[in-house]
Amino acid sequence: SEKLKSGLSNRTVKFMHSILHKSLEQAARWGMVIRKVSGLVDPPSVSHKAPVTLTAEQVATFLNQTKSSRFYPMYCLAMIGLREGEILGLHIEDFDRESRTIHIKHAVQYLVGKGLVITEPKTEKARRSLKIPDFVYEALIGHLDLRNRNQGLMFVTANGTPYSPRNFVRDFKDQLNAAGLPEIRFHDLRHTTATLLLSQNVHPKVVQEILGHSQISLTMDVYSHVIPSVMDDALKLLDNTVAIK
């Protein structure tokens, strides 16, 4: 209650409650506490707003705008649902040219006092392998053909260090502006991918696997605004299937 009164959002306070609840759950297993008192408290409810996304035409405009950017291959990866840290943490050896597959095994994260560090994916589901479409494959091949290394991080500065997420996002904002597109967050490219796939009747379970969500309920909650239209299209198929005369 004090955190809510201080001005923190419901989402932030609910996240804090979740961390405490998980910690006390473990403490109960170890016999350090008698009960999980966090379970006696109802966390604040969080309303799910429809995420801001680009249309398919706007995605094409954005990718055409960024073709000359050093970050172009990274933007292509963003359009298949990779998180910012997953893109920055991708290693050359994580890309299998023969099978056209990328393996998400690492992430780059900024930690206070340590700077940029390479970490594990945030969840076990986030550790995944994806068959990449042609436009991503061609972008990666073009990028790697200019490199003279066959291991290490795929995307690095001239000094061989990981790109700063701040510089990456700054270029993203500049590219949006240059293309005349609405200002969105970098994470909204991930939302765009999911929305475009769901609108094409791709099963939510498949979208969950592509995005690396830990649970399908998360996918369903975040993209609940898309599901009804997909259901409408699915039910319309019964007209052709049943074919009552």
XYZ file of N, CA and C in Angstrom:
735
model
N 0.826 -1.199 0.000
C 0.000 0.000 0.000
C 0.865 1.257 0.000
N 1.955 1.204 0.761
C 2.861 2.351 0.798
C 3.499 2.587 -0.568
N 3.837 1.509 -1.261
C 4.462 1.644 -2.579
C 3.476 2.229 -3.588
N 2.227 1.809 -3.514
C 1.211 2.359 -4.411
C 0.999 3.847 -4.138
N 0.969 4.207 -2.832
C 0.775 5.607 -2.459
C 1.962 6.477 -2.877
N 3.150 5.842 -2.968
C 4.349 6.609 -3.354
C 4.367 6.929 -4.843
N 3.454 6.312 -5.601
C 3.366 6.623 -7.025
C 3.784 5.505 -7.950
N 4.220 4.354 -7.391
C 4.604 3.232 -8.246
C 3.354 2.642 -8.904
N 3.526 2.097 -10.099
C 2.394 1.545 -10.841
C 1.942 0.216 -10.236
N 0.709 -0.163 -10.549
C 0.192 -1.465 -10.110
C 1.070 -2.597 -10.596
N 1.552 -2.487 -11.844
C 2.384 -3.538 -12.423
C 3.681 -3.714 -11.628
N 4.318 -2.596 -11.261
C 5.575 -2.661 -10.513
C 5.355 -3.268 -9.136
N 4.297 -2.830 -8.449
C 4.022 -3.343 -7.100
C 3.661 -4.822 -7.154
N 2.918 -5.218 -8.170
C 2.577 -6.643 -8.319
C 3.835 -7.466 -8.555
N 4.781 -6.918 -9.320
C 6.044 -7.614 -9.572
C 6.835 -7.766 -8.273
N 6.843 -6.698 -7.449
C 7.530 -6.757 -6.150
C 6.898 -7.830 -5.264
N 5.567 -7.881 -5.262
C 4.859 -8.897 -4.482
C 5.221 -10.297 -4.966
N 5.332 -10.450 -6.289
C 5.662 -11.757 -6.860
C 7.035 -12.234 -6.389
N 8.006 -11.322 -6.358
C 9.359 -11.675 -5.904
C 9.337 -12.090 -4.430
N 8.640 -11.306 -3.611
C 8.541 -11.636 -2.184
C 7.835 -12.980 -1.981
N 6.777 -13.197 -2.737
C 6.001 -14.435 -2.616
C 6.863 -15.649 -2.963
N 7.650 -15.522 -4.023
C 8.523 -16.621 -4.443
C 9.606 -16.871 -3.390
N 10.138 -15.800 -2.828
C 11.190 -15.927 -1.811
C 10.658 -16.605 -0.556
N 9.478 -16.183 -0.132
C 8.888 -16.772 1.077
C 8.461 -18.217 0.842
N 8.073 -18.527 -0.391
C 7.726 -19.909 -0.736
C 8.942 -20.816 -0.548
N 10.107 -20.332 -0.996
C 11.335 -21.105 -0.824
C 11.726 -21.192 0.645
N 11.538 -20.087 1.354
C 11.857 -20.073 2.785
C 10.989 -21.075 3.542
N 9.723 -21.217 3.114
C 8.831 -22.186 3.758
C 9.313 -23.609 3.509
N 9.824 -23.867 2.293
C 10.350 -25.205 1.984
C 11.541 -25.536 2.877
N 12.345 -24.503 3.159
C 13.533 -24.699 3.992
C 13.219 -24.690 5.486
N 11.955 -24.433 5.847
C 11.578 -24.401 7.252
C 11.998 -23.138 7.965
N 12.292 -22.095 7.212
C 12.736 -20.838 7.823
C 11.560 -19.967 8.265
N 10.389 -20.194 7.670
C 9.179 -19.472 8.083
C 8.050 -20.487 8.221
N 7.055 -20.145 9.032
C 5.946 -21.068 9.279
C 4.959 -21.052 8.130
N 4.717 -19.862 7.560
C 3.765 -19.740 6.461
C 4.168 -18.597 5.541
N 3.628 -18.644 4.341
C 3.892 -17.574 3.369
C 2.886 -16.455 3.610
N 3.273 -15.458 4.372
C 2.337 -14.380 4.695
C 1.974 -13.553 3.456
N 2.814 -13.631 2.441
C 2.504 -12.891 1.213
C 1.251 -13.431 0.547
N 0.913 -14.691 0.860
C -0.287 -15.285 0.298
C -1.565 -14.746 0.914
N -1.432 -14.019 2.029
C -2.598 -13.435 2.695
C -2.952 -12.074 2.098
N -2.100 -11.599 1.203
C -2.289 -10.271 0.622
C -2.686 -10.397 -0.840
N -3.684 -9.632 -1.238
C -4.077 -9.595 -2.649
C -3.253 -8.532 -3.367
N -2.416 -8.935 -4.337
C -1.628 -7.934 -5.071
C -2.551 -7.075 -5.922
N -2.125 -5.879 -6.277
C -2.970 -5.013 -7.109
C -3.211 -5.635 -8.480
N -4.381 -5.402 -9.012
C -4.701 -5.940 -10.336
C -4.037 -5.088 -11.405
N -3.699 -5.734 -12.505
C -3.041 -5.042 -13.615
C -3.898 -5.207 -14.855
N -4.275 -4.105 -15.444
C -5.076 -4.170 -16.674
C -4.140 -4.317 -17.865
N -4.498 -5.191 -18.777
C -3.675 -5.438 -19.953
C -4.163 -4.556 -21.100
N -3.324 -3.600 -21.465
C -3.648 -2.746 -22.599
C -3.124 -3.392 -23.878
N -3.848 -3.202 -24.941
C -3.378 -3.726 -26.230
C -2.048 -3.072 -26.575
N -1.005 -3.854 -26.852
C 0.295 -3.267 -27.167
C 0.257 -2.483 -28.476
N 1.128 -1.485 -28.552
C 1.248 -0.694 -29.778
C 2.092 -1.489 -30.769
N 1.622 -1.635 -31.985
C 2.344 -2.439 -32.976
C 2.368 -1.733 -34.323
N 3.234 -2.211 -35.198
C 3.290 -1.739 -36.578
C 2.468 -2.670 -37.466
N 1.986 -2.135 -38.563
C 1.312 -2.968 -39.555
C 2.369 -3.669 -40.404
N 1.945 -4.640 -41.203
C 2.871 -5.338 -42.095
C 3.525 -4.357 -43.060
N 2.757 -3.381 -43.555
C 3.301 -2.388 -44.481
C 4.333 -1.502 -43.776
N 4.063 -1.156 -42.528
C 5.016 -0.327 -41.775
C 6.294 -1.091 -41.453
N 6.163 -2.398 -41.222
C 7.360 -3.221 -40.995
C 8.240 -3.211 -42.240
N 7.623 -3.368 -43.405
C 8.384 -3.339 -44.663
C 9.061 -1.989 -44.847
N 8.348 -0.910 -44.529
C 8.924 0.438 -44.628
C 10.126 0.577 -43.702
N 9.973 0.085 -42.478
C 11.049 0.184 -41.490
C 12.287 -0.597 -41.939
N 12.100 -1.837 -42.399
C 13.245 -2.658 -42.808
C 13.934 -2.087 -44.041
N 13.158 -1.524 -44.972
C 13.767 -0.873 -46.142
C 14.566 0.356 -45.721
N 14.056 1.084 -44.722
C 14.740 2.271 -44.231
C 16.076 1.914 -43.578
N 16.122 0.770 -42.913
C 17.303 0.420 -42.115
C 18.320 -0.442 -42.854
N 18.103 -0.711 -44.133
C 19.004 -1.620 -44.862
C 20.455 -1.161 -44.860
N 20.671 0.144 -44.839
C 22.039 0.655 -44.851
C 22.609 0.832 -43.449
N 21.820 0.518 -42.428
C 22.276 0.671 -41.044
C 23.104 -0.531 -40.611
N 24.092 -0.296 -39.768
C 24.906 -1.396 -39.222
C 24.052 -2.324 -38.363
N 22.903 -1.812 -37.919
C 22.026 -2.605 -37.063
C 20.963 -3.368 -37.848
N 20.996 -3.292 -39.169
C 19.937 -3.929 -39.968
C 19.723 -5.410 -39.634
N 20.786 -6.239 -39.570
C 20.558 -7.660 -39.225
C 19.897 -7.826 -37.860
N 20.184 -6.897 -36.958
C 19.612 -6.969 -35.619
C 18.127 -6.619 -35.651
N 17.762 -5.675 -36.509
C 16.344 -5.337 -36.661
C 15.579 -6.505 -37.289
N 16.221 -7.197 -38.212
C 15.583 -8.381 -38.811
C 15.312 -9.438 -37.748
N 16.264 -9.628 -36.846
C 16.079 -10.597 -35.759
C 14.967 -10.153 -34.819
N 14.850 -8.841 -34.617
C 13.769 -8.327 -33.760
C 12.411 -8.656 -34.353
N 12.353 -8.730 -35.693
C 11.080 -8.986 -36.353
C 10.689 -10.465 -36.343
N 11.499 -11.315 -35.746
C 11.069 -12.703 -35.521
C 10.933 -12.957 -34.017
N 10.807 -11.867 -33.259
C 10.432 -11.983 -31.858
C 11.546 -12.027 -30.839
N 12.805 -11.802 -31.246
C 13.886 -11.840 -30.265
C 13.865 -10.583 -29.401
N 14.182 -10.769 -28.144
C 14.322 -9.644 -27.226
C 15.620 -8.895 -27.527
N 15.671 -7.647 -27.071
C 16.866 -6.825 -27.287
C 18.124 -7.515 -26.761
N 18.069 -8.006 -25.510
C 19.237 -8.654 -24.910
C 19.621 -9.937 -25.614
N 18.627 -10.660 -26.155
C 18.898 -11.902 -26.879
C 19.628 -11.618 -28.192
N 19.262 -10.531 -28.855
C 19.931 -10.151 -30.100
C 21.384 -9.794 -29.812
N 21.593 -8.954 -28.803
C 22.947 -8.506 -28.464
C 23.811 -9.656 -27.956
N 23.173 -10.681 -27.389
C 23.930 -11.809 -26.835
C 24.130 -12.961 -27.803
N 23.644 -12.819 -29.031
C 23.768 -13.909 -30.003
C 25.231 -14.108 -30.398
N 25.690 -15.353 -30.366
C 27.047 -15.697 -30.754
C 27.061 -16.229 -32.193
N 28.182 -16.073 -32.854
C 28.311 -16.549 -34.233
C 28.036 -18.044 -34.299
N 28.544 -18.782 -33.310
C 28.355 -20.236 -33.315
C 26.919 -20.643 -32.984
N 26.096 -19.676 -32.582
C 24.677 -19.962 -32.335
C 23.870 -19.990 -33.628
N 24.508 -19.653 -34.736
C 23.826 -19.606 -36.032
C 24.300 -20.776 -36.884
N 23.376 -21.676 -37.211
C 23.669 -22.832 -38.049
C 23.246 -22.504 -39.474
N 24.238 -22.233 -40.343
C 23.936 -21.838 -41.716
C 23.225 -22.952 -42.478
N 23.684 -24.172 -42.249
C 23.156 -25.293 -43.030
C 21.664 -25.524 -42.766
N 21.282 -25.481 -41.502
C 19.874 -25.721 -41.161
C 19.069 -24.428 -41.067
N 19.749 -23.293 -41.272
C 19.105 -21.972 -41.183
C 18.402 -21.811 -39.832
N 19.138 -22.120 -38.789
C 18.587 -22.092 -37.442
C 19.457 -21.244 -36.533
N 18.816 -20.477 -35.656
C 19.554 -19.775 -34.611
C 19.159 -20.366 -33.266
N 20.125 -20.442 -32.373
C 19.917 -21.001 -31.046
C 20.100 -19.879 -30.026
N 19.037 -19.542 -29.315
C 19.113 -18.468 -28.323
C 19.582 -19.073 -27.011
N 20.840 -18.790 -26.663
C 21.453 -19.370 -25.468
C 21.971 -18.311 -24.499
N 22.073 -17.065 -24.967
C 22.670 -16.015 -24.144
C 21.855 -14.726 -24.258
N 22.173 -13.798 -23.382
C 21.580 -12.462 -23.451
C 22.590 -11.474 -22.889
N 22.555 -10.257 -23.384
C 23.390 -9.190 -22.845
C 22.516 -8.338 -21.940
N 23.020 -8.063 -20.751
C 22.250 -7.312 -19.768
C 23.146 -6.287 -19.102
N 22.571 -5.127 -18.766
C 23.331 -4.111 -18.033
C 23.075 -4.289 -16.546
N 24.143 -4.498 -15.774
C 24.026 -4.638 -14.326
C 24.759 -3.486 -13.652
N 24.102 -2.879 -12.693
C 24.695 -1.753 -11.974
C 25.982 -2.206 -11.291
N 27.040 -1.471 -11.515
C 28.328 -1.786 -10.901
C 29.179 -2.740 -11.706
N 28.557 -3.405 -12.708
C 29.296 -4.354 -13.533
C 29.294 -3.977 -15.005
N 28.340 -3.150 -15.411
C 28.246 -2.789 -16.827
C 27.552 -3.869 -17.633
N 27.958 -4.022 -18.900
C 27.350 -5.013 -19.781
C 27.920 -6.399 -19.490
N 27.047 -7.348 -19.243
C 27.485 -8.719 -18.970
C 26.656 -9.672 -19.827
N 27.234 -10.821 -20.129
C 26.525 -11.864 -20.871
C 25.929 -12.835 -19.869
N 24.618 -13.016 -19.952
C 23.917 -13.856 -18.993
C 23.180 -14.985 -19.714
N 22.508 -15.804 -18.930
C 21.647 -16.851 -19.470
C 20.297 -16.227 -19.851
N 19.535 -16.864 -20.726
C 18.176 -16.386 -21.000
C 17.362 -16.321 -19.722
N 16.342 -15.443 -19.703
C 15.604 -15.158 -18.477
C 14.830 -16.361 -17.948
N 14.377 -17.266 -18.825
C 13.679 -18.476 -18.398
C 14.135 -19.647 -19.264
N 13.764 -20.859 -18.850
C 14.119 -22.042 -19.633
C 13.447 -22.010 -20.996
N 12.222 -21.481 -21.050
C 11.508 -21.367 -22.322
C 12.178 -20.365 -23.253
N 12.858 -19.383 -22.674
C 13.531 -18.375 -23.491
C 14.726 -18.979 -24.233
N 15.251 -20.081 -23.713
C 16.329 -20.802 -24.400
C 15.679 -21.653 -25.486
N 15.821 -21.242 -26.737
C 15.060 -21.883 -27.804
C 15.832 -21.841 -29.116
N 15.357 -22.598 -30.089
C 15.934 -22.614 -31.430
C 14.848 -22.242 -32.427
N 15.221 -21.410 -33.394
C 14.249 -20.927 -34.371
C 14.762 -21.105 -35.788
N 13.935 -21.652 -36.649
C 14.216 -21.669 -38.084
C 13.926 -20.264 -38.604
N 14.888 -19.648 -39.246
C 14.711 -18.249 -39.607
C 14.223 -18.103 -41.045
N 13.386 -17.102 -41.309
C 12.903 -16.860 -42.675
C 14.016 -16.302 -43.561
N 13.761 -16.267 -44.857
C 14.789 -15.872 -45.833
C 15.378 -14.490 -45.559
N 14.523 -13.500 -45.228
C 15.046 -12.138 -45.084
C 16.025 -12.026 -43.911
N 15.811 -12.838 -42.872
C 16.736 -12.835 -41.733
C 18.015 -13.588 -42.100
N 17.862 -14.719 -42.764
C 19.023 -15.520 -43.175
C 19.959 -14.699 -44.062
N 19.400 -14.015 -45.053
C 20.213 -13.223 -45.973
C 20.914 -12.069 -45.257
N 20.219 -11.460 -44.295
C 20.821 -10.363 -43.532
C 21.995 -10.866 -42.695
N 21.839 -12.038 -42.068
C 22.909 -12.591 -41.234
C 24.099 -13.035 -42.082
N 23.819 -13.680 -43.228
C 24.904 -14.117 -44.110
C 25.689 -12.901 -44.613
N 24.973 -11.854 -45.025
C 25.643 -10.642 -45.492
C 26.491 -10.020 -44.413
N 26.006 -10.052 -43.184
C 26.750 -9.486 -42.059
C 27.999 -10.310 -41.755
N 27.849 -11.626 -41.701
C 28.966 -12.486 -41.325
C 30.027 -12.572 -42.415
N 29.619 -12.394 -43.681
C 30.592 -12.417 -44.772
C 31.561 -11.248 -44.684
N 31.172 -10.196 -43.955
C 32.053 -9.043 -43.776
C 32.962 -9.208 -42.567
N 32.723 -10.263 -41.800
C 33.505 -10.497 -40.583
C 34.627 -11.482 -40.868
N 35.683 -11.424 -40.082
C 36.800 -12.361 -40.260
C 36.951 -13.265 -39.037
N 35.861 -13.437 -38.313
C 35.890 -14.320 -37.145
C 34.798 -15.374 -37.292
N 34.990 -16.500 -36.646
C 33.976 -17.556 -36.706
C 33.479 -17.948 -35.323
N 33.769 -17.103 -34.326
C 33.253 -17.351 -32.996
C 33.161 -16.043 -32.224
N 32.554 -16.114 -31.066
C 32.346 -14.906 -30.284
C 31.008 -14.262 -30.603
N 30.767 -13.090 -30.030
C 29.513 -12.395 -30.260
C 29.336 -12.034 -31.730
N 28.119 -12.149 -32.207
C 27.842 -11.852 -33.605
C 27.866 -10.353 -33.884
N 27.417 -9.565 -32.915
C 27.335 -8.121 -33.102
C 28.186 -7.412 -32.052
N 29.259 -6.784 -32.520
C 30.174 -6.094 -31.615
C 30.598 -4.753 -32.217
N 31.118 -3.880 -31.373
C 31.639 -2.601 -31.820
C 33.001 -2.809 -32.473
N 33.587 -1.729 -32.973
C 34.917 -1.808 -33.581
C 35.964 -2.277 -32.579
N 35.681 -2.085 -31.281
C 36.610 -2.517 -30.225
C 36.366 -3.955 -29.787
N 35.373 -4.599 -30.400
C 35.094 -5.983 -30.060
C 34.226 -6.165 -28.831
N 33.648 -5.071 -28.350
C 32.785 -5.145 -27.171
C 31.314 -5.195 -27.603
N 30.433 -5.711 -26.731
C 29.003 -5.744 -27.088
C 28.465 -4.341 -27.314
N 27.505 -4.221 -28.216
C 26.852 -2.939 -28.412
C 26.093 -2.553 -27.149
N 26.103 -1.271 -26.856
C 25.322 -0.773 -25.737
C 23.843 -0.791 -26.119
N 22.980 -1.359 -25.265
C 21.545 -1.322 -25.556
C 21.042 0.101 -25.769
N 21.643 1.066 -25.061
C 21.215 2.459 -25.197
C 21.480 2.980 -26.606
N 22.662 2.665 -27.161
C 22.994 3.123 -28.517
C 22.114 2.427 -29.561
N 21.840 1.173 -29.318
C 20.991 0.389 -30.216
C 19.595 1.006 -30.285
N 19.031 1.306 -29.124
C 17.680 1.872 -29.063
C 17.669 3.292 -29.624
N 18.744 4.042 -29.407
C 18.809 5.394 -29.960
C 18.746 5.363 -31.481
N 19.476 4.428 -32.090
C 19.432 4.299 -33.547
C 18.034 3.882 -33.995
N 17.410 3.007 -33.236
C 16.053 2.553 -33.554
C 15.088 3.734 -33.624
N 15.163 4.626 -32.637
C 14.281 5.797 -32.611
C 14.561 6.701 -33.813
N 15.841 6.879 -34.143
C 16.211 7.718 -35.288
C 15.676 7.132 -36.593
N 15.743 5.806 -36.712
C 15.286 5.138 -37.930
C 13.765 5.266 -38.078
N 13.046 5.149 -36.991
C 11.595 5.326 -37.024
C 11.241 6.720 -37.518
N 11.937 7.703 -36.969
C 11.677 9.090 -37.336
C 11.989 9.331 -38.813
N 13.122 8.785 -39.287
C 13.531 8.966 -40.685
C 12.539 8.303 -41.641
N 11.919 7.214 -41.191
C 10.965 6.494 -42.041
C 9.556 7.069 -41.945
N 9.371 8.067 -41.074
C 8.045 8.663 -40.907
C 7.071 7.745 -40.203
N 7.573 6.881 -39.348
C 6.731 5.924 -38.635
C 6.442 6.411 -37.213
N 5.359 5.946 -36.606
C 5.050 6.367 -35.235
C 6.123 5.915 -34.262
N 6.343 6.696 -33.215
C 7.350 6.334 -32.219
C 6.813 5.216 -31.330
N 7.542 4.131 -31.293
C 7.181 2.998 -30.447
C 8.413 2.562 -29.668
N 8.222 1.694 -28.701
C 9.362 1.135 -27.975
C 9.988 0.007 -28.806
N 11.253 -0.257 -28.547
C 11.895 -1.363 -29.261
C 11.167 -2.673 -28.965
N 10.713 -2.847 -27.742
C 10.009 -4.076 -27.357
C 8.718 -4.248 -28.152
N 8.193 -3.146 -28.689
C 6.952 -3.237 -29.468
C 7.160 -3.951 -30.803
N 8.397 -4.099 -31.248
C 8.654 -4.914 -32.444
C 8.319 -6.372 -32.143
N 8.594 -6.780 -30.941
C 8.263 -8.146 -30.497
C 6.744 -8.324 -30.461
N 6.049 -7.303 -29.961
C 4.587 -7.340 -29.977
C 4.065 -7.371 -31.411
N 4.746 -6.643 -32.289
C 4.339 -6.608 -33.696
C 4.413 -8.004 -34.307
N 5.510 -8.700 -34.043
C 5.688 -10.053 -34.563
C 4.547 -10.964 -34.122
N 4.256 -10.940 -32.832
C 3.202 -11.801 -32.296
C 1.844 -11.456 -32.902
N 1.548 -10.169 -33.008
C 0.253 -9.741 -33.539
C 0.098 -10.145 -35.002
N 1.162 -9.969 -35.788
C 1.098 -10.352 -37.198
C 0.902 -11.857 -37.355
N 1.587 -12.644 -36.527
C 1.452 -14.098 -36.614
C 0.046 -14.552 -36.208
N -0.448 -14.017 -35.102
C -1.779 -14.402 -34.631
C -2.864 -13.994 -35.621
N -2.690 -12.831 -36.241
C -3.683 -12.368 -37.213
C -3.696 -13.236 -38.463
N -2.615 -14.021 -38.664
C -2.557 -14.965 -39.782
C -2.960 -16.378 -39.341
N -3.631 -16.434 -38.202
C -4.166 -17.704 -37.665
C -3.084 -18.693 -37.217
N -1.907 -18.190 -36.900
C -0.886 -19.059 -36.308
C -1.328 -19.391 -34.882
N -1.237 -20.644 -34.503
C -1.725 -21.083 -33.195
C -0.951 -20.369 -32.078
N -1.669 -19.912 -31.030
C -0.995 -19.221 -29.918
C 0.139 -20.017 -29.290
N 0.026 -21.355 -29.284
C 1.101 -22.178 -28.719
C 2.382 -22.014 -29.535
N 2.238 -21.914 -30.855
C 3.401 -21.710 -31.722
C 4.001 -20.331 -31.463
N 3.142 -19.339 -31.316
C 3.614 -17.981 -31.030
C 4.341 -17.955 -29.691
N 3.823 -18.683 -28.705
C 4.486 -18.774 -27.406
C 5.901 -19.313 -27.551
N 6.067 -20.373 -28.340
C 7.384 -20.988 -28.527
C 8.340 -20.038 -29.257
N 7.822 -19.322 -30.249
C 8.665 -18.381 -31.000
C 9.157 -17.255 -30.099
N 8.256 -16.720 -29.277
C 8.618 -15.603 -28.408
C 9.408 -16.049 -27.181
N 9.279 -17.321 -26.820
C 9.977 -17.802 -25.629
C 9.269 -17.425 -24.346
N 7.920 -17.288 -24.412
C 7.153 -17.035 -23.195
C 7.194 -18.262 -22.297
N 7.241 -18.040 -20.997
C 7.320 -19.154 -20.056
C 6.013 -19.938 -19.993
N 4.884 -19.254 -20.213
C 3.578 -19.913 -20.151
C 2.684 -19.384 -21.271
N 1.824 -20.244 -21.782
C 0.922 -19.808 -22.860
C -0.104 -18.806 -22.333
N -0.377 -18.840 -21.026
C -1.316 -17.869 -20.451
C -0.798 -16.449 -20.629
N 0.508 -16.280 -20.576
C 1.094 -14.954 -20.791
C 0.835 -14.496 -22.216
N 1.037 -15.398 -23.174
C 0.778 -15.075 -24.584
C -0.683 -14.696 -24.779
N -1.576 -15.482 -24.200
C -3.008 -15.249 -24.354
C -3.430 -13.938 -23.712
N -2.844 -13.621 -22.543
C -3.213 -12.386 -21.850
C -2.746 -11.152 -22.612
N -1.478 -11.159 -23.047
C -0.909 -9.982 -23.698
C -1.584 -9.716 -25.037
N -1.928 -10.796 -25.752
C -2.478 -10.628 -27.105
C -3.947 -11.011 -27.187
N -4.644 -10.820 -26.073
C -6.064 -11.164 -26.031
C -6.877 -10.333 -27.020
N -6.363 -9.155 -27.390
C -7.094 -8.298 -28.330
C -7.107 -8.886 -29.742
N -6.153 -9.779 -30.039
C -6.076 -10.372 -31.373
C -6.902 -11.652 -31.447
N -6.986 -12.376 -30.334
C -7.617 -13.695 -30.310
C -9.060 -13.685 -30.824
N -9.915 -12.726 -30.410
C -11.306 -12.772 -30.889
C -11.445 -12.767 -32.406
N -10.650 -11.945 -33.093
C -10.756 -11.899 -34.555
C -10.293 -13.213 -35.175
N -9.294 -13.841 -34.557
C -8.829 -15.140 -35.037
C -9.920 -16.189 -34.831
N -10.600 -16.115 -33.691
C -11.691 -17.053 -33.416
C -12.831 -16.853 -34.410
N -13.110 -15.599 -34.750
C -14.170 -15.319 -35.730
C -13.865 -15.997 -37.062
N -12.592 -15.854 -37.500
C -12.194 -16.467 -38.775
C -12.294 -17.986 -38.700
N -11.917 -18.541 -37.537
C -11.956 -19.996 -37.374
C -13.390 -20.513 -37.433
N -14.285 -19.806 -36.775
C -15.682 -20.251 -36.754
C -16.336 -20.113 -38.124
N -15.903 -19.129 -38.896
C -16.445 -18.958 -40.243
C -16.106 -20.156 -41.129
N -14.991 -20.830 -40.794
C -14.601 -22.005 -41.576
C -15.637 -23.120 -41.464
N -16.421 -23.100 -40.382
C -17.443 -24.131 -40.207
C -18.515 -24.040 -41.283
N -18.731 -22.830 -41.803
C -19.700 -22.685 -42.892
C -19.343 -23.576 -44.068
N -18.042 -23.583 -44.405
C -17.599 -24.402 -45.531
C -17.493 -25.882 -45.156
N -17.187 -26.129 -43.860
C -17.015 -27.514 -43.424
C -18.353 -28.238 -43.292
N -19.288 -27.584 -42.640
C -20.593 -28.210 -42.404
C -21.442 -28.204 -43.667
N -21.459 -27.042 -44.350
C -22.145 -26.923 -45.659
C -23.575 -27.454 -45.625
N -24.405 -26.860 -44.780
C -25.814 -27.250 -44.702
C -26.544 -26.729 -45.931
N -27.352 -27.567 -46.552
C -28.108 -27.183 -47.771
C -29.599 -27.384 -47.549
